[in-house]
mmCIF file of C-alpha atoms and ligand atoms in Angstrom:
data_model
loop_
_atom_site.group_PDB
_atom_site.id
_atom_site.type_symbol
_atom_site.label_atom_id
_atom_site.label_comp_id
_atom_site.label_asym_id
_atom_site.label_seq_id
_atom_site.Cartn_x
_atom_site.Cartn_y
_atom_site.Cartn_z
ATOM 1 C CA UNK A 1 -199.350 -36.446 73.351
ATOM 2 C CA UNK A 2 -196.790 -33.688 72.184
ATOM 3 C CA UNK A 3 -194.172 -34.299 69.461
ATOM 4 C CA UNK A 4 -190.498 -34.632 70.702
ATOM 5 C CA UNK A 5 -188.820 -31.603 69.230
ATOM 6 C CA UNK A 6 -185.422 -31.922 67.548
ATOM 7 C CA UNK A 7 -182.715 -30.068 67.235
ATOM 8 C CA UNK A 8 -179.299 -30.276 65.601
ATOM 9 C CA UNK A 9 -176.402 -28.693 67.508
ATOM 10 C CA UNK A 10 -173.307 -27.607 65.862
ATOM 11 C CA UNK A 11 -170.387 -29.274 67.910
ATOM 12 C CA UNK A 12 -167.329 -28.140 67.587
ATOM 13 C CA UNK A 13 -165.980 -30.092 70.115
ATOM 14 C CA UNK A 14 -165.238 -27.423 72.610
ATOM 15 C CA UNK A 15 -166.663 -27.386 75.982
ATOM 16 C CA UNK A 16 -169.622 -24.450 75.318
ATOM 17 C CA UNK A 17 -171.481 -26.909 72.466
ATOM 18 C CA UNK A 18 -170.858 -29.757 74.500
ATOM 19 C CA UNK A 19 -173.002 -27.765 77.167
ATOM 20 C CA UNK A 20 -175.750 -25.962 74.766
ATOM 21 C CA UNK A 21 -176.214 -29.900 73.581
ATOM 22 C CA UNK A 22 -176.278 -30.888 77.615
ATOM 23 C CA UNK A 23 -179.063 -28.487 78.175
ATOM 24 C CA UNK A 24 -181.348 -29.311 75.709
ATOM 25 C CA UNK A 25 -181.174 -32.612 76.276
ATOM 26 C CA UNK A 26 -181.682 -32.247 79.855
ATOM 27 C CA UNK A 27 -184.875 -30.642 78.520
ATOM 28 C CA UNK A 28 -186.211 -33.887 76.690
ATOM 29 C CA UNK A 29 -185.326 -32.553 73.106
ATOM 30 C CA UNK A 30 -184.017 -35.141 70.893
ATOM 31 C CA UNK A 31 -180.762 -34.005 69.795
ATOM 32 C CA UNK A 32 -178.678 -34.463 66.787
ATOM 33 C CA UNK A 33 -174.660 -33.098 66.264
ATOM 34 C CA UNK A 34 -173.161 -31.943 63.506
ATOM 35 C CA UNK A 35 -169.309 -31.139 62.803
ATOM 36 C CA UNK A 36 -168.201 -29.436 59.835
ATOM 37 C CA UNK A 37 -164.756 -30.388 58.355
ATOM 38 C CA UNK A 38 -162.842 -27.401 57.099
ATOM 39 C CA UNK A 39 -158.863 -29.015 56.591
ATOM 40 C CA UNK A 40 -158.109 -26.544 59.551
ATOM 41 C CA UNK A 41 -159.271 -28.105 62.483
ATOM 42 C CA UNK A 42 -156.630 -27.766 65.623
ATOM 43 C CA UNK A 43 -157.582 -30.781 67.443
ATOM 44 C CA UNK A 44 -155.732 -33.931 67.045
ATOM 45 C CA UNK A 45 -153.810 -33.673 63.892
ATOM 46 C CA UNK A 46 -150.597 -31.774 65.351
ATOM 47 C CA UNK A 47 -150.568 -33.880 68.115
ATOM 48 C CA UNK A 48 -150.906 -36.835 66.082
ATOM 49 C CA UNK A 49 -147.831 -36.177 64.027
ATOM 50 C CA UNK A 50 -145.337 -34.861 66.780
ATOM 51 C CA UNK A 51 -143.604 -37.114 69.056
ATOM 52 C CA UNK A 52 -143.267 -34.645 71.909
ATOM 53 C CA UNK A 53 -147.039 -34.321 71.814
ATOM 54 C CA UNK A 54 -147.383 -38.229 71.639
ATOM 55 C CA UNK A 55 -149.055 -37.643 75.974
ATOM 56 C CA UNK A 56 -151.782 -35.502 74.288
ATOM 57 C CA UNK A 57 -154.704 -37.433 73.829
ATOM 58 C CA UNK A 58 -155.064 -38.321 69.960
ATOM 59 C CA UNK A 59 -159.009 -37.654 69.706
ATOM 60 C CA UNK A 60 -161.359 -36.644 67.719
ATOM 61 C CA UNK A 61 -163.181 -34.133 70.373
ATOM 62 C CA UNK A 62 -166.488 -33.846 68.462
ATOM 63 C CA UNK A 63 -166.898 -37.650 68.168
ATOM 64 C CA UNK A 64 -165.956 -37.378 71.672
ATOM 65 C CA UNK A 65 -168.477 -34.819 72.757
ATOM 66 C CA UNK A 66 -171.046 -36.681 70.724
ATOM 67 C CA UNK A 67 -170.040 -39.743 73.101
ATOM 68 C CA UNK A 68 -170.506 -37.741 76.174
ATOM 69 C CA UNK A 69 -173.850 -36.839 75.302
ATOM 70 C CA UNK A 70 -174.808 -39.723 73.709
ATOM 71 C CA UNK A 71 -175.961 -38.545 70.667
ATOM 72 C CA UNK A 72 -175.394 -39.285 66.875
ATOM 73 C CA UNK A 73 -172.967 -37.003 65.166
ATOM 74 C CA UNK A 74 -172.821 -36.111 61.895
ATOM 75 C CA UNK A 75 -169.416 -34.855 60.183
ATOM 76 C CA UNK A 76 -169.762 -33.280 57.617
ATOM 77 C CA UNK A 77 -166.835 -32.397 54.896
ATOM 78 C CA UNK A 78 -167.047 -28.488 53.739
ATOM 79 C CA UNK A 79 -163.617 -28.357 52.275
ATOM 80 C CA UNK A 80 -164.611 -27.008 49.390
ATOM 81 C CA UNK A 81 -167.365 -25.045 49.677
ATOM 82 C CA UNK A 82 -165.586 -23.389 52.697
ATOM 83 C CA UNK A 83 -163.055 -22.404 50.548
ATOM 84 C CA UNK A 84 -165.027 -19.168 49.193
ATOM 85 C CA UNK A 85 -165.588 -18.535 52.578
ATOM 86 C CA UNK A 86 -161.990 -18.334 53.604
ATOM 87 C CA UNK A 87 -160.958 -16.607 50.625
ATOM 88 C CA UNK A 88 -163.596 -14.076 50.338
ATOM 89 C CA UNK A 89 -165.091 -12.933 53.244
ATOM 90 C CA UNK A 90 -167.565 -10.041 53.125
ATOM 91 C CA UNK A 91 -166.915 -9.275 57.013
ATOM 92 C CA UNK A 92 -163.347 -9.500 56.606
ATOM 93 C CA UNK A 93 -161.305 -11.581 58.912
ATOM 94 C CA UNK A 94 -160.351 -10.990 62.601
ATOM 95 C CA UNK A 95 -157.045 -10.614 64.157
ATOM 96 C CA UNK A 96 -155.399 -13.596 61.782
ATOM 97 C CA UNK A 97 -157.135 -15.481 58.609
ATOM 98 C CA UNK A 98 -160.193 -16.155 60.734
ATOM 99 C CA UNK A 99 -163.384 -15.600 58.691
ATOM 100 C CA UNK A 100 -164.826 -15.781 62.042
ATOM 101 C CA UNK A 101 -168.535 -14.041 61.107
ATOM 102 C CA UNK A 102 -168.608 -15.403 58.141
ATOM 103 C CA UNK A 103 -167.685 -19.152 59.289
ATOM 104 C CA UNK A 104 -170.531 -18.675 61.652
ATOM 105 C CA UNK A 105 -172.774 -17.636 59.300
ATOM 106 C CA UNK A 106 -171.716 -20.268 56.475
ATOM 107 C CA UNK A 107 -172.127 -23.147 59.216
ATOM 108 C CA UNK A 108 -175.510 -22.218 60.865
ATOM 109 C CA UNK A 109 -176.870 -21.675 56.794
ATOM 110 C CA UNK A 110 -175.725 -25.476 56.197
ATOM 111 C CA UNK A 111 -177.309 -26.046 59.607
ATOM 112 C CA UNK A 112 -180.194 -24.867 58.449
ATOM 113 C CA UNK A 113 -180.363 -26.659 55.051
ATOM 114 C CA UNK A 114 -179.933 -29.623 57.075
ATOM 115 C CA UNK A 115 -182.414 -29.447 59.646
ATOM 116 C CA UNK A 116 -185.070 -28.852 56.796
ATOM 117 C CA UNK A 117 -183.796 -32.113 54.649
ATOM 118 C CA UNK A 118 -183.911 -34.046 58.256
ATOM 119 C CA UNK A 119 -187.364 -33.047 59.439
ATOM 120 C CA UNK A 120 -185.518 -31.356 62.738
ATOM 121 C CA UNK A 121 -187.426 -27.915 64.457
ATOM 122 C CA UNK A 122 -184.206 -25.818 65.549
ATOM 123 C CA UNK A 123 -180.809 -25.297 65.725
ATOM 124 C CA UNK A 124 -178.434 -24.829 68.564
ATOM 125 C CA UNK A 125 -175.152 -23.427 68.982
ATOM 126 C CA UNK A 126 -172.409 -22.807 71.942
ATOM 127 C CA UNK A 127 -172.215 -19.058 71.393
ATOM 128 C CA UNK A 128 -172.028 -16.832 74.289
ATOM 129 C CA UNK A 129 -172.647 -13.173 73.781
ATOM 130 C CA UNK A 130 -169.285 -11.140 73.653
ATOM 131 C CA UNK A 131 -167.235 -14.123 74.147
ATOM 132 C CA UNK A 132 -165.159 -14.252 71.215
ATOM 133 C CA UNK A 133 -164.366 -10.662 69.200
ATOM 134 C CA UNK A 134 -165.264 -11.411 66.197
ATOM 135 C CA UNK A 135 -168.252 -13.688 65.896
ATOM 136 C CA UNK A 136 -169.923 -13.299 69.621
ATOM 137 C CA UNK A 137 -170.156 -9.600 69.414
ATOM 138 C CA UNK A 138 -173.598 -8.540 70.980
ATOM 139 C CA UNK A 139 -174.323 -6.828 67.501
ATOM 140 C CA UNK A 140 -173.153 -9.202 65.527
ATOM 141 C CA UNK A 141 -175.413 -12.263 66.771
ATOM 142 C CA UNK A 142 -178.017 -10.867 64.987
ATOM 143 C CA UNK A 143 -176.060 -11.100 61.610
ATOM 144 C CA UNK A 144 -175.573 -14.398 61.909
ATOM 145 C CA UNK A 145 -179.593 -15.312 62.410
ATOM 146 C CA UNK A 146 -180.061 -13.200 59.592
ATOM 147 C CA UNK A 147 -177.691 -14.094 56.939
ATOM 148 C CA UNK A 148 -177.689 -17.605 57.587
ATOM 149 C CA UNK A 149 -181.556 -17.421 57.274
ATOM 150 C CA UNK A 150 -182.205 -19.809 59.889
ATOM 151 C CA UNK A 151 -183.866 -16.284 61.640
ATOM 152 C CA UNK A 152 -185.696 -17.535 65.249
ATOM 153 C CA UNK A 153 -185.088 -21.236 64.780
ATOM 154 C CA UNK A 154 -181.240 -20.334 65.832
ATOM 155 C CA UNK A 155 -181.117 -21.053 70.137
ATOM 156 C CA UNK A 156 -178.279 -20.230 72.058
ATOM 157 C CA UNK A 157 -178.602 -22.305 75.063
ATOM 158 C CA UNK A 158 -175.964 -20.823 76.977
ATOM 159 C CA UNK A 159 -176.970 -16.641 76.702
ATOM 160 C CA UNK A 160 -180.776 -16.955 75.624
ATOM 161 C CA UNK A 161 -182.036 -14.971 78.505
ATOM 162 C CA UNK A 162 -180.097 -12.430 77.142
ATOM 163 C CA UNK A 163 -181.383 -12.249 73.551
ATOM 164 C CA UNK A 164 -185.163 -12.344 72.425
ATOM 165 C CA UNK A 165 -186.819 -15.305 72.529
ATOM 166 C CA UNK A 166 -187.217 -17.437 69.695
ATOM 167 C CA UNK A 167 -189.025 -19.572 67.995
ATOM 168 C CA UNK A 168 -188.746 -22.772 70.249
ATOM 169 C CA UNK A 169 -189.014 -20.730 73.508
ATOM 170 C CA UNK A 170 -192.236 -18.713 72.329
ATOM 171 C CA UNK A 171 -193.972 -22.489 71.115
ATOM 172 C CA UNK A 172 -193.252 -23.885 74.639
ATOM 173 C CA UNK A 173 -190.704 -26.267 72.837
ATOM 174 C CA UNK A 174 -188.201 -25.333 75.061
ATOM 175 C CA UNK A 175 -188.495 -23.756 78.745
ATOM 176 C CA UNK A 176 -186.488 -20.694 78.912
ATOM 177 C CA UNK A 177 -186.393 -20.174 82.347
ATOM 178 C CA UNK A 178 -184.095 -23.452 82.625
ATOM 179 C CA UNK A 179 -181.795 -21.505 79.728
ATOM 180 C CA UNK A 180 -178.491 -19.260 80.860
ATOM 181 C CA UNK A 181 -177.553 -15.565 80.638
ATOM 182 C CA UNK A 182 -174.066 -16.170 80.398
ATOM 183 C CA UNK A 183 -171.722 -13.860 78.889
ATOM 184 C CA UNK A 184 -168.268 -11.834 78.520
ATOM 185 C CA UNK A 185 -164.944 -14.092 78.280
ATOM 186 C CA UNK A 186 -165.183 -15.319 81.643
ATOM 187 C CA UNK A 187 -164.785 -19.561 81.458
ATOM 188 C CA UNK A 188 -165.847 -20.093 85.062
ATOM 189 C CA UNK A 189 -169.598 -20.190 84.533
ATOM 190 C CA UNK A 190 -168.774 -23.299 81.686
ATOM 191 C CA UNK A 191 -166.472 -24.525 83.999
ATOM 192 C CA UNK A 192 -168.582 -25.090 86.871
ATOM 193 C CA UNK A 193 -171.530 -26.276 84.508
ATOM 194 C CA UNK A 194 -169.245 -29.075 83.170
ATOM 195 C CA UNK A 195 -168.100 -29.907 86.822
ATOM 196 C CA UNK A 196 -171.823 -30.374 87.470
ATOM 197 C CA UNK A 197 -172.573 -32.237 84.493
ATOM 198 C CA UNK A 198 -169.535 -34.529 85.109
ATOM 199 C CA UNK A 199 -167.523 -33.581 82.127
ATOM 200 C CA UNK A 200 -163.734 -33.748 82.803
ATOM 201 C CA UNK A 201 -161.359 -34.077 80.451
ATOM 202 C CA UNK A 202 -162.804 -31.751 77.541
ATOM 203 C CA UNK A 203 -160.672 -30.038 74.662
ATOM 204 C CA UNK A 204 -159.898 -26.581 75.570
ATOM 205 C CA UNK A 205 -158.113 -25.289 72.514
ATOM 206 C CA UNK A 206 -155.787 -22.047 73.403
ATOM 207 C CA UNK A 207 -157.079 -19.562 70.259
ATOM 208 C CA UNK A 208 -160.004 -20.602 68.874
ATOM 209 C CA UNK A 209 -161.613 -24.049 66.878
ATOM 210 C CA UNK A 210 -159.182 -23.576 63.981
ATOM 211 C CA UNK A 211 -155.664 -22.925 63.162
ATOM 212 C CA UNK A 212 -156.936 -20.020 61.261
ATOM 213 C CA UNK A 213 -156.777 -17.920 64.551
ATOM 214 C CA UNK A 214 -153.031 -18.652 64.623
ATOM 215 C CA UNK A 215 -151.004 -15.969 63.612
ATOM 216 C CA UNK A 216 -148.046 -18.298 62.391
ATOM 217 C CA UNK A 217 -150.084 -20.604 60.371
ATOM 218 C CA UNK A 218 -152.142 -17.061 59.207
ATOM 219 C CA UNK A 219 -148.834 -15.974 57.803
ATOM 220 C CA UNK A 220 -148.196 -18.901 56.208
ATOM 221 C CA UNK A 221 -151.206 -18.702 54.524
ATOM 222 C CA UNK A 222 -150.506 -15.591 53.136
ATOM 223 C CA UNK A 223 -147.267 -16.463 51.840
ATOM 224 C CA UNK A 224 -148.937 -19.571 49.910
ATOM 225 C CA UNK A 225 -151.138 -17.000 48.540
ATOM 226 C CA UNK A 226 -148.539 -14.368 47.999
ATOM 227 C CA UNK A 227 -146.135 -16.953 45.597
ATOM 228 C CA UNK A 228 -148.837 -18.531 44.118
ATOM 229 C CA UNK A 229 -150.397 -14.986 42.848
ATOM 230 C CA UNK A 230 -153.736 -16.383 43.731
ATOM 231 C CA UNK A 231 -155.748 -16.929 47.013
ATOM 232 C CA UNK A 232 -156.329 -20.885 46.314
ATOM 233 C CA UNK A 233 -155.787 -24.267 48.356
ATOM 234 C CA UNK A 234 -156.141 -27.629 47.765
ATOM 235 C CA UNK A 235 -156.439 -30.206 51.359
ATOM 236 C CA UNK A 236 -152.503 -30.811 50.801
ATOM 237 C CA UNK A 237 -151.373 -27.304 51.101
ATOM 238 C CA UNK A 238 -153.138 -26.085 54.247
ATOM 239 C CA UNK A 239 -152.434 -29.712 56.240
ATOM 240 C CA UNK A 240 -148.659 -29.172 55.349
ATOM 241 C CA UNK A 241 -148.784 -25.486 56.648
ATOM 242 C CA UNK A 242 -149.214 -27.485 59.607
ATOM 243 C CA UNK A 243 -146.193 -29.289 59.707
ATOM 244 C CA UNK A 244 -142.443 -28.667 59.323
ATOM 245 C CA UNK A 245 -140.139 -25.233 59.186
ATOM 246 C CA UNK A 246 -141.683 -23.227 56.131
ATOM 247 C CA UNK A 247 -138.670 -21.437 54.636
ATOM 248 C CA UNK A 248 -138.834 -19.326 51.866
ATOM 249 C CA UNK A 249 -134.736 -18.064 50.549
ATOM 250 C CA UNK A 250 -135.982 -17.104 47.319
ATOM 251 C CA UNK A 251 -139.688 -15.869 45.981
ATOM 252 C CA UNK A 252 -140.099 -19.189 43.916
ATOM 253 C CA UNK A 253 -139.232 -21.824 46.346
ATOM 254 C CA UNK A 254 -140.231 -22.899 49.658
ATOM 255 C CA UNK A 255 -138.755 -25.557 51.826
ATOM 256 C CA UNK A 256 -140.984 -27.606 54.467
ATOM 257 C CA UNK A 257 -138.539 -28.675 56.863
ATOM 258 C CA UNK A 258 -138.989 -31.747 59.158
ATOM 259 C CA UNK A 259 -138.630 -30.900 62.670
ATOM 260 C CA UNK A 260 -138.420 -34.704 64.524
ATOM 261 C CA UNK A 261 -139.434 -37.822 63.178
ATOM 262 C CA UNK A 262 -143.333 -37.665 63.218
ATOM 263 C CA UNK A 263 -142.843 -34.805 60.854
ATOM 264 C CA UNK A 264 -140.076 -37.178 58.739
ATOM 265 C CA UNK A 265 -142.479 -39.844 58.679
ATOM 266 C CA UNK A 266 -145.629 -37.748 57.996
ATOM 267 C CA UNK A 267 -143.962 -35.597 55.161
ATOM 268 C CA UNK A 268 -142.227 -38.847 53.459
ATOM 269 C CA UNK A 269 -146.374 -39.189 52.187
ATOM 270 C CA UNK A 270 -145.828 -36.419 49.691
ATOM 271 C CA UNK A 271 -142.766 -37.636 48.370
ATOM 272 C CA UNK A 272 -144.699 -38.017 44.783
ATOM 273 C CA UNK A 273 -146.177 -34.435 44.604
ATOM 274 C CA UNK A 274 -142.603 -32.925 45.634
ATOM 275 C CA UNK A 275 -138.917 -32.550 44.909
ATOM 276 C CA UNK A 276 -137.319 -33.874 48.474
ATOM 277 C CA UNK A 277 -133.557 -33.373 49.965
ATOM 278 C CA UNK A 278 -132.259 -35.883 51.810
ATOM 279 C CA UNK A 279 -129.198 -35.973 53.907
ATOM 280 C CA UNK A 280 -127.358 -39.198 53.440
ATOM 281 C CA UNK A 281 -124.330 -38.965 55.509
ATOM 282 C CA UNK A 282 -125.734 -37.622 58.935
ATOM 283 C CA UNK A 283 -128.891 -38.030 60.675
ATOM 284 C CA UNK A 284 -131.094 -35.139 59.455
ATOM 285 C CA UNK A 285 -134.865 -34.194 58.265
ATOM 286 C CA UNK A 286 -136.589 -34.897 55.127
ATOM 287 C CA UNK A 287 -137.204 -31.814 53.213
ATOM 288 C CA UNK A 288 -139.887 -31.091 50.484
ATOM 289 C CA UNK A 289 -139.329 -28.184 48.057
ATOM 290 C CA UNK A 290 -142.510 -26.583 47.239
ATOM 291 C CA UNK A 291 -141.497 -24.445 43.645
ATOM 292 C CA UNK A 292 -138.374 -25.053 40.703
ATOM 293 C CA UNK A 293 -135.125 -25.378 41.604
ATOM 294 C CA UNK A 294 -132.324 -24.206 39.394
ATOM 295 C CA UNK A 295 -128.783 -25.429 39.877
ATOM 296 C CA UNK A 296 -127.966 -22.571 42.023
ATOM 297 C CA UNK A 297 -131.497 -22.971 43.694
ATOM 298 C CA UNK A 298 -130.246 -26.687 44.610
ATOM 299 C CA UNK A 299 -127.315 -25.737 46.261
ATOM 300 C CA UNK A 300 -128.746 -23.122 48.442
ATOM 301 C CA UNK A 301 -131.733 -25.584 49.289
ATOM 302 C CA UNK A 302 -129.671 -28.398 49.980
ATOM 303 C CA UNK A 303 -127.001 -26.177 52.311
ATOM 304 C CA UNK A 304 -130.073 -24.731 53.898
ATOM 305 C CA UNK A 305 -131.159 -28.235 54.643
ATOM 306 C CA UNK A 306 -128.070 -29.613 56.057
ATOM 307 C CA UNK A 307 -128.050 -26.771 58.794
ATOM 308 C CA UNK A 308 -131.340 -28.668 60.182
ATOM 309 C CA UNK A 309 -129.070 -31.526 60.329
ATOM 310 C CA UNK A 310 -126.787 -33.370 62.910
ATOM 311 C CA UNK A 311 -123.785 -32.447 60.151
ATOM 312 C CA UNK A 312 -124.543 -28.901 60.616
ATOM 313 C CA UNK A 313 -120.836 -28.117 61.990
ATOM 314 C CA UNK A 314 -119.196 -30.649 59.478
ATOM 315 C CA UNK A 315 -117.463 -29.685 56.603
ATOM 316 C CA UNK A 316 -119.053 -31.845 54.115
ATOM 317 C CA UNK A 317 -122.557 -33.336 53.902
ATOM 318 C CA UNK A 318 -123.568 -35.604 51.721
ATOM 319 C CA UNK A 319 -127.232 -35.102 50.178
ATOM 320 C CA UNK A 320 -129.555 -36.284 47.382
ATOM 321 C CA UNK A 321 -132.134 -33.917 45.915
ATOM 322 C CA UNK A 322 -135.114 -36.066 44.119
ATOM 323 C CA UNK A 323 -136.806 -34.145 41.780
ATOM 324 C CA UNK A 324 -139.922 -34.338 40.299
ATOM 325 C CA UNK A 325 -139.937 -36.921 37.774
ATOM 326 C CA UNK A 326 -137.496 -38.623 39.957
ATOM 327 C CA UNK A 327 -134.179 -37.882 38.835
ATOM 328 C CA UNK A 328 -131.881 -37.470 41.276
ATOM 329 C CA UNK A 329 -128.744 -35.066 41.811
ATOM 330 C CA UNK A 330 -126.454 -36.643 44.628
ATOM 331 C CA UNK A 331 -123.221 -34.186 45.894
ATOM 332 C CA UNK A 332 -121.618 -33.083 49.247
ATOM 333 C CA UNK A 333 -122.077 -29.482 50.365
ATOM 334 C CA UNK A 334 -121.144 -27.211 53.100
ATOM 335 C CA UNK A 335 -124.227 -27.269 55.574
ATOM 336 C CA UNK A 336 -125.365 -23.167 55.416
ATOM 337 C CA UNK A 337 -123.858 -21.378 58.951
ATOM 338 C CA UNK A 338 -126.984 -20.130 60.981
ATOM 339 C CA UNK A 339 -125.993 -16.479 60.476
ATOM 340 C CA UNK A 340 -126.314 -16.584 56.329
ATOM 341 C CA UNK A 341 -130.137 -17.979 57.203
ATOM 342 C CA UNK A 342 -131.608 -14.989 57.286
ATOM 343 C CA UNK A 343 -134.558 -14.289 59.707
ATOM 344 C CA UNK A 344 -137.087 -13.141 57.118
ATOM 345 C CA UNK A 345 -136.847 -16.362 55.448
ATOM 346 C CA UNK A 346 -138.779 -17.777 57.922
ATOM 347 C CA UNK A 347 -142.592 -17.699 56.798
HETATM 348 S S1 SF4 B 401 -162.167 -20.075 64.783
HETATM 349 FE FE1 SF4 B 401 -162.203 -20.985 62.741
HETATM 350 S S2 SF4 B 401 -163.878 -22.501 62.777
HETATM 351 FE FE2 SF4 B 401 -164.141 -21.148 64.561
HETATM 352 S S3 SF4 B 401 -165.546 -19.551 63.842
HETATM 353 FE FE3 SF4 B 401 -163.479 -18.769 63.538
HETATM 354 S S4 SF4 B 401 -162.954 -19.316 61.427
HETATM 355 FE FE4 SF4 B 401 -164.730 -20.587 62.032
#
């Protein structure tokens, strides 16, 4: 009798891993998942905050895949160990903060450690040659088999007839004739695939798996590094570059904004770890003040915050600024006009 291969697939929770999972299943391999957690992760957490996305299904789309296929999925938290990754690269980033090569080649080495602590025979992934820049590039597959060490025990369902075989084609593990040549940017082949498969409904994020494709949430990156003087994050910092109007009126302070009431309510959680304006006398947002505020500082900020609310036109607002050790500073201000905000303030 032969022994049922395994193999872990990375899902991200995108349609192509969902498929390269599909495919090896359909082959009789018994097939694990596993999601790394970075802290930057599109799906679900936007959506789950904002009340205009409230229609948007609040999901976790791995878990989901994982449900599709039936198989057990394993998430795994890499917030910190991803963080060298993120903040030093050796092949650079792409168009924004994306470490794409090296995310690659960081996730199939963890793959790797953990098929060999699980007994499993290969790994799979949803890469398609020259489908994304950065990581997909023809040339650049081969850096990730090699860096990442897992060599031929990396399969990529969905273009193997286009690279050399590997390890569980050449054992007979896996049939490659029943494996695709897919490649280039064109979604129609997955498409059509899922349709046959019966998957509707699946997550197709606009720019990539993470927000660090974004370019807004890559600049605010860069400006957390920037004030800070050091390229550093905790969890905190990059979920609330998520959230909120980031503006920045003076090198040492930032404010984070509320923008509706899922941000209000979401923000009001770090009321502890920062100084907050509130407006008191009109509706308005909760603000958090990432830095010191001086006396002049306080003003600005709390003028600055008014304009966000529904007293932006009145003459007087009432606020209260909360400080850190919770003291509070409550006086009446002139909400800032929208010319004095100046564009560049806006990280
Ligand atoms: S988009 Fe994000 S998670 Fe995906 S490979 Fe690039 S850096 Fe990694």
């Amino acid at each position: 009798m032969s022994t049922q291969r395994k193999a872990v697939a990375l899902i991200s929770g995108g349609l192509d891993s969902l498929l390269a999972a599909r495919l090896m299943l359909d082959q009789g391999i018994h097939v694990e998942g596993i999601n790394f957690y970075t802290g930057f992760c599109v799906e679900g957490h936007t959506h789950a905050i904002r009340k205009k996305d409230k229609a948007k299904p609040k999901r976790n789309n791995a878990l989901w895949s994982a449900e599709q296929l039936g198989i057990k999925l394993h998430i795994i938290d890499i917030i910190e160990e991803y963080k060298d990754v993120l903040i030093n690269p050796k092949h650079g980033y792409g168009a924004n903060m994306n470490p794409c090569l090296d995310c690659k080649i960081f996730m199939v080495g963890k793959a790797k450690q953990w098929m060999e602590e699980n007994g499993f025979d290969f790994i799979i992934t949803g890469e398609v040659m020259g489908q994304r820049p950065m990581s997909q590039r023809k040339d650049l597959l081969p850096v990730v088999v090699k860096e990442s060490g897992a060599d031929d025990r990396l399969l990529r369902p969905l273009c193997a007839q286009n690279l050399a075989a590997t390890l569980p084609e050449r054992e007979g593990w896996v049939n490659r004739e029943k494996l695709l040549d897919y490649s280039g940017r064109n979604r129609k082949p997955q498409m059509a695939l899922a349709k046959e498969f019966g998957f509707e409904d699946y997550a197709t994020p606009a720019g990539g798996c993470c927000f660090l494709t974004d370019a807004n949430y890559s600049s605010k990156l860069v400006d957390l590094w920037q004030a800070r003087n050091k390229k550093d994050y905790e969890l905190d910092d990059i979920m609330l570059l998520k959230v909120g109007r980031h503006i920045r009126p003076e090198a040492h302070y930032k404010l984070i904004v509320s923008r509706e009431d899922g941000e209000n309510k979401f923000l009001s959680g770090y009321r502890k770890q920062f100084s907050t304006i509130e407006i008191k006398s009109h509706n308005g947002p909760l603000t958090l003040v990432d830095g010191e505020l001086s006396e002049n500082d306080m003003q600005q900020a709390a003028r600055i915050a008014a304009r966000f609310s529904q007293g932006r036109d009145a003459e007087k607002v009432n606020v209260t600024v909360t400080s850190l050790n919770g003291e509070t500073s409550n006086f009446d201000i002139t909400p800032m006009p929208a010319s004095e905000i100046k564009q560049e303030w806006y990280v």
